[in-house]
Coordinates of C-alpha atoms in Angstrom, one line a residue:
M1 CA 57.5 -70.5 -0.3
R2 CA 58.2 -74.3 -0.4
E3 CA 57.5 -74.9 -4.1
T4 CA 60.2 -76.4 -6.4
A5 CA 60.7 -75.0 -9.8
K6 CA 58.7 -78.0 -11.3
E7 CA 55.8 -77.3 -8.9
L8 CA 55.8 -73.6 -9.9
I9 CA 55.6 -74.6 -13.6
E10 CA 52.7 -77.0 -12.9
L11 CA 50.9 -74.4 -10.8
Q12 CA 51.3 -71.8 -13.5
A13 CA 50.0 -74.2 -16.1
L14 CA 47.0 -75.0 -14.0
L15 CA 46.2 -71.2 -13.4
D16 CA 46.5 -70.5 -17.1
A17 CA 44.4 -73.5 -18.2
S18 CA 41.8 -72.8 -15.6
L19 CA 41.3 -69.2 -16.5
S20 CA 41.3 -70.0 -20.3
R21 CA 38.5 -72.5 -19.9
S22 CA 36.4 -70.3 -17.6
T23 CA 33.3 -68.5 -18.6
D24 CA 33.4 -65.2 -20.5
H25 CA 32.0 -63.5 -17.4
L26 CA 34.7 -64.8 -15.1
Q27 CA 37.4 -64.0 -17.6
S28 CA 36.1 -60.4 -17.9
I29 CA 36.6 -60.0 -14.1
F30 CA 39.9 -61.9 -13.6
T31 CA 41.9 -61.2 -16.8
G32 CA 44.5 -58.6 -15.9
R33 CA 43.6 -59.0 -12.2
T34 CA 45.5 -62.1 -11.4
V35 CA 49.0 -63.2 -10.3
T36 CA 51.7 -65.6 -11.3
A37 CA 52.2 -68.9 -9.5
E38 CA 55.4 -67.5 -8.0
Q39 CA 53.6 -64.4 -6.7
L40 CA 50.8 -66.5 -5.3
T41 CA 53.1 -68.8 -3.4
G42 CA 54.8 -65.8 -1.9
V43 CA 51.4 -64.5 -0.6
L44 CA 49.9 -67.8 0.6
T45 CA 52.2 -68.4 3.6
G46 CA 51.4 -69.7 7.0
M47 CA 47.8 -70.5 7.8
C48 CA 45.1 -69.2 5.4
T49 CA 41.5 -69.6 6.5
L50 CA 39.6 -71.6 3.8
A51 CA 35.9 -71.9 3.1
L52 CA 35.6 -75.7 2.3
S53 CA 32.6 -77.0 0.4
T54 CA 31.6 -80.6 0.6
V55 CA 28.4 -82.5 -0.3
T56 CA 26.2 -84.7 1.9
A57 CA 24.9 -88.1 0.9
R58 CA 21.6 -86.4 -0.2
G59 CA 23.6 -84.1 -2.5
E60 CA 23.1 -81.1 -0.2
P61 CA 26.0 -78.6 -0.2
R62 CA 27.8 -77.9 3.1
I63 CA 30.4 -75.2 3.7
S64 CA 32.6 -74.8 6.7
G65 CA 36.0 -73.2 7.7
V66 CA 39.3 -75.0 7.9
D67 CA 42.9 -74.0 8.5
G68 CA 44.5 -74.2 5.0
H69 CA 48.2 -74.3 4.3
F70 CA 49.4 -73.8 0.7
L71 CA 52.3 -76.3 0.4
H72 CA 54.0 -77.4 -2.7
G73 CA 51.3 -75.8 -4.9
R74 CA 48.4 -77.5 -3.2
W75 CA 46.1 -76.7 -0.4
V76 CA 46.5 -78.9 2.7
F77 CA 44.0 -78.8 5.5
G78 CA 42.8 -80.8 8.5
T79 CA 39.8 -81.5 10.6
A80 CA 38.7 -83.7 13.4
R81 CA 38.2 -87.3 12.3
T82 CA 34.7 -87.1 13.8
A83 CA 33.6 -84.0 11.8
A84 CA 30.8 -84.1 9.3
K85 CA 33.1 -82.8 6.6
A86 CA 35.5 -85.8 7.3
R87 CA 32.5 -88.2 6.6
H88 CA 31.5 -86.2 3.5
L89 CA 35.1 -86.4 2.1
A90 CA 35.5 -90.1 2.9
A91 CA 32.4 -90.8 0.8
R92 CA 32.7 -88.1 -1.8
P93 CA 36.3 -86.7 -2.2
A94 CA 35.4 -83.9 -4.6
A95 CA 35.7 -80.6 -2.8
S96 CA 36.0 -76.8 -3.4
V97 CA 37.8 -74.3 -1.3
A98 CA 38.0 -70.5 -1.4
H99 CA 40.5 -68.2 0.4
L100 CA 39.4 -64.6 0.5
R101 CA 41.1 -61.5 1.8
G102 CA 38.5 -58.8 1.4
E103 CA 38.5 -57.4 -2.1
D104 CA 42.3 -57.8 -2.5
L105 CA 42.6 -61.6 -3.0
G106 CA 40.4 -64.5 -4.0
V107 CA 41.8 -68.0 -4.6
F108 CA 39.2 -70.5 -5.8
T109 CA 40.0 -74.1 -6.2
H110 CA 38.1 -77.3 -7.2
G111 CA 39.5 -80.8 -7.0
T112 CA 39.7 -84.1 -5.2
V113 CA 41.1 -84.7 -1.8
E114 CA 43.7 -87.3 -0.8
V115 CA 43.8 -88.4 2.8
L116 CA 47.4 -87.9 4.0
N117 CA 47.2 -89.8 7.3
P118 CA 44.4 -92.4 7.1
L119 CA 43.5 -94.2 10.3
G120 CA 44.9 -97.7 10.1
G121 CA 46.3 -97.2 6.6
A122 CA 49.6 -96.2 5.0
P123 CA 50.2 -92.4 5.2
A124 CA 51.2 -90.3 2.2
A125 CA 54.9 -90.6 1.4
D126 CA 55.5 -87.0 2.5
W127 CA 53.4 -87.2 5.7
P128 CA 56.4 -87.2 8.0
E129 CA 57.6 -83.9 6.5
L130 CA 54.0 -82.4 6.6
L131 CA 53.6 -83.7 10.2
T132 CA 56.7 -82.0 11.3
Y133 CA 55.5 -78.8 9.6
F134 CA 52.1 -78.9 11.4
Q135 CA 53.6 -79.8 14.8
D136 CA 56.0 -76.9 14.4
F137 CA 53.0 -74.6 13.5
Y138 CA 50.4 -75.8 16.0
G139 CA 52.6 -77.4 18.7
A140 CA 53.6 -81.0 18.9
D141 CA 51.1 -81.6 21.8
A142 CA 48.2 -79.8 20.2
F143 CA 46.4 -83.0 19.2
D144 CA 46.7 -86.7 19.1
W145 CA 48.0 -86.5 15.6
E146 CA 47.2 -90.1 14.8
L147 CA 43.7 -90.4 16.3
E148 CA 42.2 -87.0 16.5
V149 CA 42.9 -85.2 13.2
V150 CA 42.8 -86.2 9.6
Y151 CA 44.7 -84.2 7.0
Y152 CA 43.9 -83.8 3.3
R153 CA 45.7 -82.5 0.2
L154 CA 43.4 -81.0 -2.5
H155 CA 44.6 -82.1 -5.9
P156 CA 43.2 -79.2 -8.0
S157 CA 41.6 -79.6 -11.3
W158 CA 40.7 -76.0 -11.5
M159 CA 42.2 -72.9 -9.8
T160 CA 41.8 -69.2 -10.4
V161 CA 43.1 -66.2 -8.5
Y162 CA 41.7 -62.7 -8.3
A163 CA 44.3 -60.2 -7.1
P164 CA 43.8 -56.8 -8.7
D165 CA 46.9 -55.2 -6.9
I166 CA 49.7 -57.5 -5.9
T167 CA 51.5 -54.6 -4.1
K168 CA 48.7 -54.6 -1.5
L169 CA 49.2 -58.3 -0.9
S170 CA 53.0 -58.1 -0.8
A171 CA 52.8 -55.4 1.9
T172 CA 50.6 -57.5 4.2
S173 CA 52.1 -60.9 3.7

């Protein structure tokens, strides 16, 4: 868990607001079967496989998998700079991600991505810290970190969590 007290408060506010403005159907499924921001950040550690949804220039949906890391209350993920999803996100930065663990956990997030290490541009202020984290996780020599991979942070506008039994998640995390 890398979140500050302020980040946990912001994440909790997002979770509460998202569920409250969801459809009656979704509320009937999720209400009483969710977790707090603090519980969520305790479960989302290390690499979490994400289903990433982007849109083509013709408005066609595309979904693919990425390695997601939940850091400071936000999903951070990367891909090859030459990947189709990188082109989609460059042109249309709105994205959705889902992280699922069977029937025990579903984290659903919609938002807009920020490029953390743009090619030829100024990186995000916290990119050095994130780069150290990723190099520790994947290995410093895993990629040409400047040329081969692009990393994104998803700034969520909506996020809900389905977790009917937090004790199952705590036991496996």
